[in-house]
PDB file of C-alpha atoms in Angstrom:
ATOM      1  CA  MET N1403     -34.195  41.704 -13.692  1.00  0.00           C
ATOM      2  CA  THR N1404     -32.210  38.471 -13.426  1.00  0.00           C
ATOM      3  CA  GLU N1405     -29.721  38.512 -10.570  1.00  0.00           C
ATOM      4  CA  ALA N1406     -26.140  37.923 -11.655  1.00  0.00           C
ATOM      5  CA  PRO N1407     -24.583  34.764 -10.186  1.00  0.00           C
ATOM      6  CA  ARG N1408     -22.422  35.398  -7.193  1.00  0.00           C
ATOM      7  CA  PRO N1409     -18.763  34.402  -7.406  1.00  0.00           C
ATOM      8  CA  ALA N1410     -17.972  31.190  -5.536  1.00  0.00           C
ATOM      9  CA  ARG N1411     -16.280  31.628  -2.198  1.00  0.00           C
ATOM     10  CA  ALA N1412     -13.008  29.883  -1.485  1.00  0.00           C
ATOM     11  CA  GLY N1413     -14.768  27.374   0.763  1.00  0.00           C
ATOM     12  CA  GLN N1414     -17.213  26.512  -1.979  1.00  0.00           C
ATOM     13  CA  ASP N1415     -14.339  25.966  -4.393  1.00  0.00           C
ATOM     14  CA  ALA N1416     -12.749  23.570  -1.894  1.00  0.00           C
ATOM     15  CA  VAL N1417     -15.995  21.625  -1.532  1.00  0.00           C
ATOM     16  CA  ALA N1418     -16.374  21.414  -5.297  1.00  0.00           C
ATOM     17  CA  GLU N1419     -12.854  19.994  -5.554  1.00  0.00           C
ATOM     18  CA  GLN N1420     -13.604  17.480  -2.818  1.00  0.00           C
ATOM     19  CA  GLY N1421     -16.720  16.472  -4.719  1.00  0.00           C
ATOM     20  CA  ARG N1422     -14.675  15.935  -7.867  1.00  0.00           C
ATOM     21  CA  VAL N1423     -12.182  13.771  -5.993  1.00  0.00           C
ATOM     22  CA  CYS N1424     -15.023  11.741  -4.486  1.00  0.00           C
ATOM     23  CA  ALA N1425     -16.392  11.213  -7.984  1.00  0.00           C
ATOM     24  CA  LEU N1426     -12.914  10.044  -9.024  1.00  0.00           C
ATOM     25  CA  ALA N1427     -13.061   7.541  -6.164  1.00  0.00           C
ATOM     26  CA  VAL N1428     -16.506   6.345  -7.303  1.00  0.00           C
ATOM     27  CA  ARG N1429     -15.063   5.610 -10.725  1.00  0.00           C
ATOM     28  CA  GLY N1430     -12.300   3.666  -9.005  1.00  0.00           C
ATOM     29  CA  VAL N1431     -14.771   1.649  -6.926  1.00  0.00           C
ATOM     30  CA  ARG N1432     -16.706   0.606 -10.003  1.00  0.00           C
ATOM     31  CA  ASP N1433     -13.513  -0.576 -11.638  1.00  0.00           C
ATOM     32  CA  LEU N1434     -12.555  -2.545  -8.513  1.00  0.00           C
ATOM     33  CA  GLN N1435     -15.979  -4.187  -8.567  1.00  0.00           C
ATOM     34  CA  ASP N1436     -15.073  -5.481 -12.020  1.00  0.00           C
ATOM     35  CA  VAL N1437     -11.795  -6.821 -10.600  1.00  0.00           C
ATOM     36  CA  THR N1438     -13.450  -8.679  -7.730  1.00  0.00           C
ATOM     37  CA  ALA N1439     -16.112 -10.067 -10.077  1.00  0.00           C
ATOM     38  CA  ALA N1440     -13.375 -11.409 -12.367  1.00  0.00           C
ATOM     39  CA  HIS N1441     -11.460 -12.949  -9.419  1.00  0.00           C
ATOM     40  CA  PRO N1442     -14.188 -14.188  -7.055  1.00  0.00           C
ATOM     41  CA  GLU N1443     -12.015 -16.821  -5.370  1.00  0.00           C
ATOM     42  CA  LEU N1444      -9.502 -14.170  -4.338  1.00  0.00           C
ATOM     43  CA  PHE N1445     -12.014 -11.839  -2.734  1.00  0.00           C
ATOM     44  CA  ASP N1446     -14.594 -14.171  -1.200  1.00  0.00           C
ATOM     45  CA  ALA N1447     -13.650 -13.474   2.445  1.00  0.00           C
ATOM     46  CA  ALA N1448     -15.826 -11.125   4.501  1.00  0.00           C
ATOM     47  CA  PRO N1449     -13.099  -8.476   5.036  1.00  0.00           C
ATOM     48  CA  PHE N1450     -13.211  -7.719   1.295  1.00  0.00           C
ATOM     49  CA  ASP N1451     -16.481  -5.862   1.641  1.00  0.00           C
ATOM     50  CA  ALA N1452     -17.814  -2.904  -0.316  1.00  0.00           C
ATOM     51  CA  ALA N1453     -16.295  -0.496   2.204  1.00  0.00           C
ATOM     52  CA  LEU N1454     -12.801  -1.884   1.601  1.00  0.00           C
ATOM     53  CA  LEU N1455     -13.149  -1.308  -2.135  1.00  0.00           C
ATOM     54  CA  SER N1456     -14.375   2.219  -1.453  1.00  0.00           C
ATOM     55  CA  SER N1457     -11.509   2.890   0.968  1.00  0.00           C
ATOM     56  CA  VAL N1458      -8.899   1.685  -1.523  1.00  0.00           C
ATOM     57  CA  ALA N1459     -10.259   3.808  -4.358  1.00  0.00           C
ATOM     58  CA  THR N1460     -10.694   6.838  -2.094  1.00  0.00           C
ATOM     59  CA  ALA N1461      -7.125   6.602  -0.795  1.00  0.00           C
ATOM     60  CA  ILE N1462      -5.722   6.693  -4.312  1.00  0.00           C
ATOM     61  CA  ALA N1463      -8.093   9.427  -5.497  1.00  0.00           C
ATOM     62  CA  PHE N1464      -7.206  11.764  -2.632  1.00  0.00           C
ATOM     63  CA  THR N1465      -3.495  11.011  -2.902  1.00  0.00           C
ATOM     64  CA  ALA N1466      -3.221  11.750  -6.627  1.00  0.00           C
ATOM     65  CA  PRO N1467      -6.324  13.846  -7.442  1.00  0.00           C
ATOM     66  CA  TRP N1468      -4.796  15.535 -10.497  1.00  0.00           C
ATOM     67  CA  HIS N1469      -5.127  12.328 -12.525  1.00  0.00           C
ATOM     68  CA  ALA N1470      -8.119  11.077 -14.471  1.00  0.00           C
ATOM     69  CA  ALA N1471      -9.787   7.836 -13.393  1.00  0.00           C
ATOM     70  CA  ALA N1472      -8.267   5.933 -16.309  1.00  0.00           C
ATOM     71  CA  GLU N1473      -4.793   7.089 -15.286  1.00  0.00           C
ATOM     72  CA  LEU N1474      -5.301   5.781 -11.739  1.00  0.00           C
ATOM     73  CA  ARG N1475      -6.673   2.419 -12.830  1.00  0.00           C
ATOM     74  CA  ILE N1476      -3.413   0.464 -12.479  1.00  0.00           C
ATOM     75  CA  THR N1477      -2.486   2.153  -9.180  1.00  0.00           C
ATOM     76  CA  THR N1478      -5.872   1.435  -7.616  1.00  0.00           C
ATOM     77  CA  ARG N1479      -5.891  -2.160  -8.801  1.00  0.00           C
ATOM     78  CA  THR N1480      -2.369  -2.646  -7.463  1.00  0.00           C
ATOM     79  CA  LEU N1481      -3.386  -1.447  -4.001  1.00  0.00           C
ATOM     80  CA  LEU N1482      -6.293  -3.902  -4.014  1.00  0.00           C
ATOM     81  CA  TRP N1483      -3.841  -6.653  -5.046  1.00  0.00           C
ATOM     82  CA  VAL N1484      -1.695  -5.731  -2.049  1.00  0.00           C
ATOM     83  CA  PHE N1485      -4.634  -6.335   0.288  1.00  0.00           C
ATOM     84  CA  ALA N1486      -5.226  -9.695  -1.374  1.00  0.00           C
ATOM     85  CA  ALA N1487      -1.555 -10.630  -0.962  1.00  0.00           C
ATOM     86  CA  ASP N1488      -1.655  -9.618   2.699  1.00  0.00           C
ATOM     87  CA  TRP N1489      -4.698 -11.819   3.250  1.00  0.00           C
ATOM     88  CA  GLN N1490      -3.141 -14.784   1.465  1.00  0.00           C
ATOM     89  CA  VAL N1491      -0.007 -14.706   3.600  1.00  0.00           C
ATOM     90  CA  ASP N1492      -1.140 -13.335   6.950  1.00  0.00           C
ATOM     91  CA  TYR N1493      -4.433 -15.197   7.302  1.00  0.00           C
ATOM     92  CA  LEU N1494      -4.575 -18.122   4.872  1.00  0.00           C
ATOM     93  CA  ALA N1495      -1.007 -19.451   4.913  1.00  0.00           C
ATOM     94  CA  ARG N1496      -0.635 -22.297   7.369  1.00  0.00           C
ATOM     95  CA  SER N1497       3.016 -23.155   6.850  1.00  0.00           C
ATOM     96  CA  VAL N1498       6.325 -21.811   5.643  1.00  0.00           C
ATOM     97  CA  ASP N1499       5.751 -23.750   2.425  1.00  0.00           C
ATOM     98  CA  ASP N1500       2.464 -21.913   1.853  1.00  0.00           C
ATOM     99  CA  VAL N1501       4.232 -18.576   2.195  1.00  0.00           C
ATOM    100  CA  ARG N1502       7.104 -19.601  -0.054  1.00  0.00           C
ATOM    101  CA  THR N1503       4.635 -20.747  -2.717  1.00  0.00           C
ATOM    102  CA  VAL N1504       3.017 -17.306  -2.790  1.00  0.00           C
ATOM    103  CA  VAL N1505       6.423 -15.641  -3.115  1.00  0.00           C
ATOM    104  CA  THR N1506       7.656 -18.031  -5.807  1.00  0.00           C
ATOM    105  CA  ASP N1507       4.469 -17.768  -7.871  1.00  0.00           C
ATOM    106  CA  CYS N1508       4.426 -13.982  -7.801  1.00  0.00           C
ATOM    107  CA  LEU N1509       8.100 -13.536  -8.653  1.00  0.00           C
ATOM    108  CA  ALA N1510       7.730 -15.974 -11.541  1.00  0.00           C
ATOM    109  CA  VAL N1511       4.819 -13.917 -12.859  1.00  0.00           C
ATOM    110  CA  ALA N1512       6.912 -10.761 -12.529  1.00  0.00           C
ATOM    111  CA  ASP N1513       9.533 -12.482 -14.663  1.00  0.00           C
ATOM    112  CA  GLY N1514       6.954 -13.230 -17.358  1.00  0.00           C
ATOM    113  CA  ALA N1515       5.613 -16.664 -16.453  1.00  0.00           C
ATOM    114  CA  ALA N1516       1.969 -17.609 -16.722  1.00  0.00           C
ATOM    115  CA  PRO N1517       0.278 -18.026 -13.332  1.00  0.00           C
ATOM    116  CA  PRO N1518      -0.120 -21.670 -12.265  1.00  0.00           C
ATOM    117  CA  PRO N1519      -3.695 -23.007 -12.420  1.00  0.00           C
ATOM    118  CA  GLY N1520      -5.673 -22.176  -9.302  1.00  0.00           C
ATOM    119  CA  ARG N1521      -3.195 -19.541  -8.060  1.00  0.00           C
ATOM    120  CA  HIS N1522      -5.584 -16.620  -7.991  1.00  0.00           C
ATOM    121  CA  LEU N1523      -3.221 -14.050  -6.468  1.00  0.00           C
ATOM    122  CA  ALA N1524      -0.637 -14.756  -9.176  1.00  0.00           C
ATOM    123  CA  ARG N1525      -3.351 -14.531 -11.826  1.00  0.00           C
ATOM    124  CA  LEU N1526      -4.351 -11.015 -10.758  1.00  0.00           C
ATOM    125  CA  LEU N1527      -0.685  -9.983 -10.623  1.00  0.00           C
ATOM    126  CA  ALA N1528      -0.306 -11.274 -14.174  1.00  0.00           C
ATOM    127  CA  ASP N1529      -3.227  -9.063 -15.209  1.00  0.00           C
ATOM    128  CA  LEU N1530      -1.464  -6.055 -13.667  1.00  0.00           C
ATOM    129  CA  ARG N1531       1.834  -6.985 -15.311  1.00  0.00           C
ATOM    130  CA  ASP N1532       0.159  -7.316 -18.694  1.00  0.00           C
ATOM    131  CA  GLU N1533      -1.547  -3.948 -18.312  1.00  0.00           C
ATOM    132  CA  LEU N1534       1.755  -2.346 -17.372  1.00  0.00           C
ATOM    133  CA  THR N1535       3.362  -3.738 -20.529  1.00  0.00           C
ATOM    134  CA  THR N1536       1.225  -1.259 -22.474  1.00  0.00           C
ATOM    135  CA  VAL N1537       3.095   1.587 -20.737  1.00  0.00           C
ATOM    136  CA  PRO N1538       6.239   2.513 -22.719  1.00  0.00           C
ATOM    137  CA  ALA N1539       8.323   3.196 -19.595  1.00  0.00           C
ATOM    138  CA  PHE N1540       7.721  -0.326 -18.272  1.00  0.00           C
ATOM    139  CA  VAL N1541      10.106  -1.847 -20.800  1.00  0.00           C
ATOM    140  CA  ARG N1542      13.137  -0.254 -19.163  1.00  0.00           C
ATOM    141  CA  LEU N1543      11.763   0.034 -15.616  1.00  0.00           C
ATOM    142  CA  ARG N1544      10.439  -3.492 -15.250  1.00  0.00           C
ATOM    143  CA  PRO N1545      13.520  -4.622 -13.251  1.00  0.00           C
ATOM    144  CA  LEU N1546      12.858  -1.857 -10.722  1.00  0.00           C
ATOM    145  CA  TRP N1547       9.184  -2.859 -10.474  1.00  0.00           C
ATOM    146  CA  ARG N1548      10.239  -6.461  -9.953  1.00  0.00           C
ATOM    147  CA  GLU N1549      12.759  -5.424  -7.300  1.00  0.00           C
ATOM    148  CA  GLU N1550      10.104  -3.542  -5.305  1.00  0.00           C
ATOM    149  CA  LEU N1551       7.749  -6.524  -5.569  1.00  0.00           C
ATOM    150  CA  ALA N1552      10.516  -8.811  -4.295  1.00  0.00           C
ATOM    151  CA  ARG N1553      11.214  -6.466  -1.370  1.00  0.00           C
ATOM    152  CA  MET N1554       7.554  -6.425  -0.460  1.00  0.00           C
ATOM    153  CA  LEU N1555       7.183 -10.209  -0.647  1.00  0.00           C
ATOM    154  CA  ALA N1556      10.372 -10.779   1.357  1.00  0.00           C
ATOM    155  CA  ALA N1557       9.123  -8.409   4.057  1.00  0.00           C
ATOM    156  CA  VAL N1558       5.710 -10.088   4.203  1.00  0.00           C
ATOM    157  CA  ALA N1559       7.357 -13.499   4.489  1.00  0.00           C
ATOM    158  CA  ARG N1560       9.724 -12.217   7.193  1.00  0.00           C
ATOM    159  CA  GLU N1561       6.824 -10.962   9.269  1.00  0.00           C
ATOM    160  CA  TRP N1562       5.108 -14.350   8.910  1.00  0.00           C
ATOM    161  CA  ASP N1563       8.272 -15.964  10.274  1.00  0.00           C
ATOM    162  CA  TRP N1564       8.363 -13.553  13.203  1.00  0.00           C
ATOM    163  CA  LYS N1565       4.796 -14.441  14.121  1.00  0.00           C
ATOM    164  CA  HIS N1566       4.987 -18.209  13.663  1.00  0.00           C
ATOM    165  CA  LEU N1567       8.501 -19.567  14.060  1.00  0.00           C
ATOM    166  CA  PRO N1568       9.834 -20.684  17.465  1.00  0.00           C
ATOM    167  CA  THR N1569      11.811 -18.397  19.720  1.00  0.00           C
ATOM    168  CA  ASP N1570      15.516 -18.206  18.861  1.00  0.00           C
ATOM    169  CA  PRO N1571      17.279 -20.139  21.680  1.00  0.00           C
ATOM    170  CA  THR N1572      20.455 -18.071  21.338  1.00  0.00           C
ATOM    171  CA  THR N1573      18.787 -14.682  21.738  1.00  0.00           C
ATOM    172  CA  GLY N1574      15.606 -15.607  23.568  1.00  0.00           C
ATOM    173  CA  ARG N1575      13.703 -13.472  21.066  1.00  0.00           C
ATOM    174  CA  ARG N1576      11.194 -14.306  18.400  1.00  0.00           C
ATOM    175  CA  LEU N1577       9.817 -10.853  17.674  1.00  0.00           C
ATOM    176  CA  PRO N1578      12.020  -8.033  16.357  1.00  0.00           C
ATOM    177  CA  ASP N1579      12.781  -4.819  18.169  1.00  0.00           C
ATOM    178  CA  LEU N1580      11.199  -1.606  16.907  1.00  0.00           C
ATOM    179  CA  ASP N1581      14.148  -0.724  14.672  1.00  0.00           C
ATOM    180  CA  ARG N1582      14.118  -4.078  12.871  1.00  0.00           C
ATOM    181  CA  TYR N1583      10.355  -3.890  12.585  1.00  0.00           C
ATOM    182  CA  LEU N1584      10.557  -0.508  10.849  1.00  0.00           C
ATOM    183  CA  ASP N1585      13.344  -1.784   8.616  1.00  0.00           C
ATOM    184  CA  ASN N1586      10.765  -4.327   7.418  1.00  0.00           C
ATOM    185  CA  ALA N1587       8.166  -1.682   6.524  1.00  0.00           C
ATOM    186  CA  ASP N1588       8.167  -2.851   2.904  1.00  0.00           C
ATOM    187  CA  ASN N1589       5.563  -5.342   4.134  1.00  0.00           C
ATOM    188  CA  LEU N1590       3.135  -2.412   4.012  1.00  0.00           C
ATOM    189  CA  ALA N1591       3.745  -2.375   0.218  1.00  0.00           C
ATOM    190  CA  CYS N1592       3.511   1.406  -0.148  1.00  0.00           C
ATOM    191  CA  SER N1593       6.780   1.435  -2.068  1.00  0.00           C
ATOM    192  CA  PHE N1594       5.537  -1.236  -4.482  1.00  0.00           C
ATOM    193  CA  VAL N1595       2.332   0.723  -5.093  1.00  0.00           C
ATOM    194  CA  ASN N1596       4.354   3.916  -5.531  1.00  0.00           C
ATOM    195  CA  VAL N1597       6.719   2.500  -8.135  1.00  0.00           C
ATOM    196  CA  THR N1598       3.761   1.044 -10.024  1.00  0.00           C
ATOM    197  CA  HIS N1599       2.006   4.413  -9.908  1.00  0.00           C
ATOM    198  CA  TRP N1600       5.028   6.358 -11.098  1.00  0.00           C
ATOM    199  CA  ILE N1601       5.773   3.953 -13.937  1.00  0.00           C
ATOM    200  CA  ALA N1602       2.134   4.010 -15.036  1.00  0.00           C
ATOM    201  CA  THR N1603       1.605   7.766 -14.814  1.00  0.00           C
ATOM    202  CA  GLY N1604       4.955   9.526 -14.592  1.00  0.00           C
ATOM    203  CA  ASP N1605       6.415  11.849 -17.193  1.00  0.00           C
ATOM    204  CA  GLU N1606      10.081  11.681 -18.119  1.00  0.00           C
ATOM    205  CA  LYS N1607      11.057  14.190 -15.425  1.00  0.00           C
ATOM    206  CA  THR N1608       9.374  12.029 -12.780  1.00  0.00           C
ATOM    207  CA  LEU N1609      10.876   8.818 -14.104  1.00  0.00           C
ATOM    208  CA  ALA N1610      14.352  10.363 -14.154  1.00  0.00           C
ATOM    209  CA  GLN N1611      14.061  10.926 -10.389  1.00  0.00           C
ATOM    210  CA  LEU N1612      12.641   7.535  -9.436  1.00  0.00           C
ATOM    211  CA  THR N1613      15.560   6.652  -7.176  1.00  0.00           C
ATOM    212  CA  ASP N1614      15.110   9.796  -5.091  1.00  0.00           C
ATOM    213  CA  LEU N1615      11.343   9.368  -5.095  1.00  0.00           C
ATOM    214  CA  LEU N1616      11.599   5.799  -3.867  1.00  0.00           C
ATOM    215  CA  ASP N1617      14.019   6.841  -1.123  1.00  0.00           C
ATOM    216  CA  ALA N1618      11.606   9.528   0.055  1.00  0.00           C
ATOM    217  CA  GLY N1619       8.674   7.142  -0.258  1.00  0.00           C
ATOM    218  CA  ARG N1620      10.390   4.569   1.931  1.00  0.00           C
ATOM    219  CA  GLY N1621      10.587   7.170   4.688  1.00  0.00           C
ATOM    220  CA  VAL N1622       6.873   7.858   4.275  1.00  0.00           C
ATOM    221  CA  GLN N1623       6.256   4.116   4.388  1.00  0.00           C
ATOM    222  CA  ARG N1624       7.768   3.922   7.875  1.00  0.00           C
ATOM    223  CA  VAL N1625       5.501   6.745   9.016  1.00  0.00           C
ATOM    224  CA  LEU N1626       2.445   4.972   7.617  1.00  0.00           C
ATOM    225  CA  ARG N1627       3.521   1.726   9.271  1.00  0.00           C
ATOM    226  CA  LEU N1628       3.301   3.368  12.691  1.00  0.00           C
ATOM    227  CA  VAL N1629       0.133   5.347  11.912  1.00  0.00           C
ATOM    228  CA  ASN N1630      -1.496   2.080  10.925  1.00  0.00           C
ATOM    229  CA  ASP N1631      -0.296   0.252  14.025  1.00  0.00           C
ATOM    230  CA  LEU N1632      -1.432   2.920  16.458  1.00  0.00           C
ATOM    231  CA  ALA N1633      -4.887   2.969  14.885  1.00  0.00           C
ATOM    232  CA  THR N1634      -5.405  -0.787  14.542  1.00  0.00           C
ATOM    233  CA  GLN N1635      -4.010  -2.175  17.775  1.00  0.00           C
ATOM    234  CA  GLY N1636      -7.354  -3.731  18.722  1.00  0.00           C
ATOM    235  CA  ARG N1637      -7.882  -5.454  15.380  1.00  0.00           C
ATOM    236  CA  ASP N1638      -4.268  -6.629  15.276  1.00  0.00           C
ATOM    237  CA  ALA N1639      -4.663  -8.211  18.695  1.00  0.00           C
ATOM    238  CA  GLU N1640      -7.902  -9.908  17.642  1.00  0.00           C
ATOM    239  CA  TRP N1641      -6.496 -11.173  14.341  1.00  0.00           C
ATOM    240  CA  GLY N1642      -3.073 -12.153  15.698  1.00  0.00           C
ATOM    241  CA  ASP N1643      -1.202  -9.502  13.709  1.00  0.00           C
ATOM    242  CA  LEU N1644       2.150  -8.063  14.632  1.00  0.00           C
ATOM    243  CA  ASN N1645       2.023  -4.456  15.854  1.00  0.00           C
ATOM    244  CA  ALA N1646       4.713  -1.983  16.893  1.00  0.00           C
ATOM    245  CA  LEU N1647       3.066  -1.606  20.295  1.00  0.00           C
ATOM    246  CA  LEU N1648       3.861  -5.256  21.029  1.00  0.00           C
ATOM    247  CA  LEU N1649       7.562  -4.562  20.660  1.00  0.00           C
ATOM    248  CA  VAL N1650       8.046  -1.790  23.220  1.00  0.00           C
ATOM    249  CA  ASP N1651       7.682  -1.476  26.969  1.00  0.00           C
ATOM    250  CA  ASP N1652       6.075   1.956  26.759  1.00  0.00           C
ATOM    251  CA  PRO N1653       3.627   3.067  24.010  1.00  0.00           C
ATOM    252  CA  ALA N1654       5.202   6.510  24.209  1.00  0.00           C
ATOM    253  CA  GLN N1655       8.197   5.050  22.373  1.00  0.00           C
ATOM    254  CA  VAL N1656       6.025   4.438  19.318  1.00  0.00           C
ATOM    255  CA  HIS N1657       4.395   7.858  19.507  1.00  0.00           C
ATOM    256  CA  ASP N1658       7.790   9.514  19.854  1.00  0.00           C
ATOM    257  CA  ARG N1659       9.241   7.571  16.930  1.00  0.00           C
ATOM    258  CA  LEU N1660       6.236   8.485  14.794  1.00  0.00           C
ATOM    259  CA  ALA N1661       6.678  12.186  15.571  1.00  0.00           C
ATOM    260  CA  GLU N1662      10.395  11.970  14.780  1.00  0.00           C
ATOM    261  CA  LEU N1663       9.879  10.109  11.490  1.00  0.00           C
ATOM    262  CA  THR N1664       7.051  12.411  10.409  1.00  0.00           C
ATOM    263  CA  ALA N1665       9.114  15.543  11.017  1.00  0.00           C
ATOM    264  CA  ARG N1666      12.016  14.057   9.097  1.00  0.00           C
ATOM    265  CA  CYS N1667       9.743  13.059   6.198  1.00  0.00           C
ATOM    266  CA  ARG N1668       8.108  16.456   5.962  1.00  0.00           C
ATOM    267  CA  GLY N1669      11.561  18.051   5.807  1.00  0.00           C
ATOM    268  CA  ASP N1670      12.786  15.627   3.160  1.00  0.00           C
ATOM    269  CA  LEU N1671       9.648  16.187   1.095  1.00  0.00           C
ATOM    270  CA  ALA N1672      10.028  19.965   1.325  1.00  0.00           C
ATOM    271  CA  ALA N1673      13.483  19.595  -0.217  1.00  0.00           C
ATOM    272  CA  LEU N1674      12.168  17.148  -2.823  1.00  0.00           C
ATOM    273  CA  ALA N1675       9.407  19.619  -3.777  1.00  0.00           C
ATOM    274  CA  GLU N1676      12.010  21.987  -5.200  1.00  0.00           C
ATOM    275  CA  ARG N1677      12.785  19.413  -7.916  1.00  0.00           C
ATOM    276  CA  CYS N1678       9.599  17.383  -8.152  1.00  0.00           C
ATOM    277  CA  PRO N1679       6.700  19.311  -6.593  1.00  0.00           C
ATOM    278  CA  ARG N1680       3.821  17.121  -7.734  1.00  0.00           C
ATOM    279  CA  GLN N1681       5.350  13.869  -6.510  1.00  0.00           C
ATOM    280  CA  ALA N1682       6.410  15.467  -3.235  1.00  0.00           C
ATOM    281  CA  ASP N1683       2.769  16.516  -2.858  1.00  0.00           C
ATOM    282  CA  TYR N1684       1.702  12.936  -3.652  1.00  0.00           C
ATOM    283  CA  LEU N1685       3.864  11.620  -0.799  1.00  0.00           C
ATOM    284  CA  ASN N1686       2.784  14.363   1.593  1.00  0.00           C
ATOM    285  CA  ARG N1687      -0.832  13.538   0.828  1.00  0.00           C
ATOM    286  CA  GLN N1688      -0.195   9.884   1.706  1.00  0.00           C
ATOM    287  CA  ILE N1689       0.783  10.939   5.215  1.00  0.00           C
ATOM    288  CA  SER N1690      -2.088  13.384   5.625  1.00  0.00           C
ATOM    289  CA  PHE N1691      -4.784  11.146   4.156  1.00  0.00           C
ATOM    290  CA  THR N1692      -3.731   8.106   6.166  1.00  0.00           C
ATOM    291  CA  GLY N1693      -3.572  10.092   9.398  1.00  0.00           C
ATOM    292  CA  GLY N1694      -7.062  11.464   8.842  1.00  0.00           C
ATOM    293  CA  PHE N1695      -8.561   8.182   7.641  1.00  0.00           C
ATOM    294  CA  TYR N1696      -7.409   6.148  10.621  1.00  0.00           C
ATOM    295  CA  GLN N1697      -8.942   8.604  13.064  1.00  0.00           C
ATOM    296  CA  LEU N1698     -12.346   7.161  12.196  1.00  0.00           C
ATOM    297  CA  SER N1699     -12.059   3.948  10.230  1.00  0.00           C
ATOM    298  CA  ASP N1700     -10.055   0.954   9.035  1.00  0.00           C
ATOM    299  CA  PHE N1701      -9.669  -0.521   5.568  1.00  0.00           C
ATOM    300  CA  TRP N1702     -10.574  -4.100   6.424  1.00  0.00           C
ATOM    301  CA  GLY N1703     -14.125  -5.261   6.962  1.00  0.00           C
ATOM    302  CA  ALA N1704     -15.134  -7.627   9.757  1.00  0.00           C
ATOM    303  CA  ARG N1705     -13.282 -10.915   9.796  1.00  0.00           C
ATOM    304  CA  ASP N1706     -15.346 -14.042   9.179  1.00  0.00           C
ATOM    305  CA  GLU N1707     -14.683 -17.177  11.172  1.00  0.00           C
TER     306      GLU N1707
END
């Protein structure tokens, strides 16, 4: 007599779901391989290794696992673009003019211009812009997308200034305090990725609440800024990056601020869940995934010299 199959236990169901999300990430990696192959000059540095592509796709898959791979295509590509933008400004720019060129090129592309020849970051952004134009909601929400891009680029440029410009003789300071640093958390670009994701995938109910979602996401962005800094202090020191721990006398100040911001975010997201449960879950998952990921790894590969 053939034995009847046993019902799956709850733990097995959880593992099956994790396997499905991992498969979603694999689909994302393969798409990102197409992106890097089409833009070899943008991704020729050693830190853009296979593990970075996998980490980017996995982060998006675990944050929004209810979507199909095709639905996450623009979001995943946008996050990879963010890493490319960070590299262009933080590690390749040698002057204020270099930074301003990146900002000017990208904002012009956002406004509809063709990317200048040889400006590979702007070219990939133009690809993303053109793909977004196929989304009906982008017609009316393009100004908001452009605004978030501008905020991100301004924050990235501001951090470059903090790292490279001379000390202010009137204040004796070059680096910001922790509050100003967190006010500049748009340099992490989570909000830009979020608005792109919501425009690309959101239903009308989601899109009607974009202002509230972006407000909540900016709080999450501050949390992720500190999670990142606490986990990558060694790499930041080696690469000459700014880190919250450089701005305080006692590391406990950063840990305490992280705990405070996380508690506030979780409370705000609990309230948001009453109106927009899936997107509140999306933001909660950003916090949880990032916290777990940075316990063991980093996105960037080894830096080449």
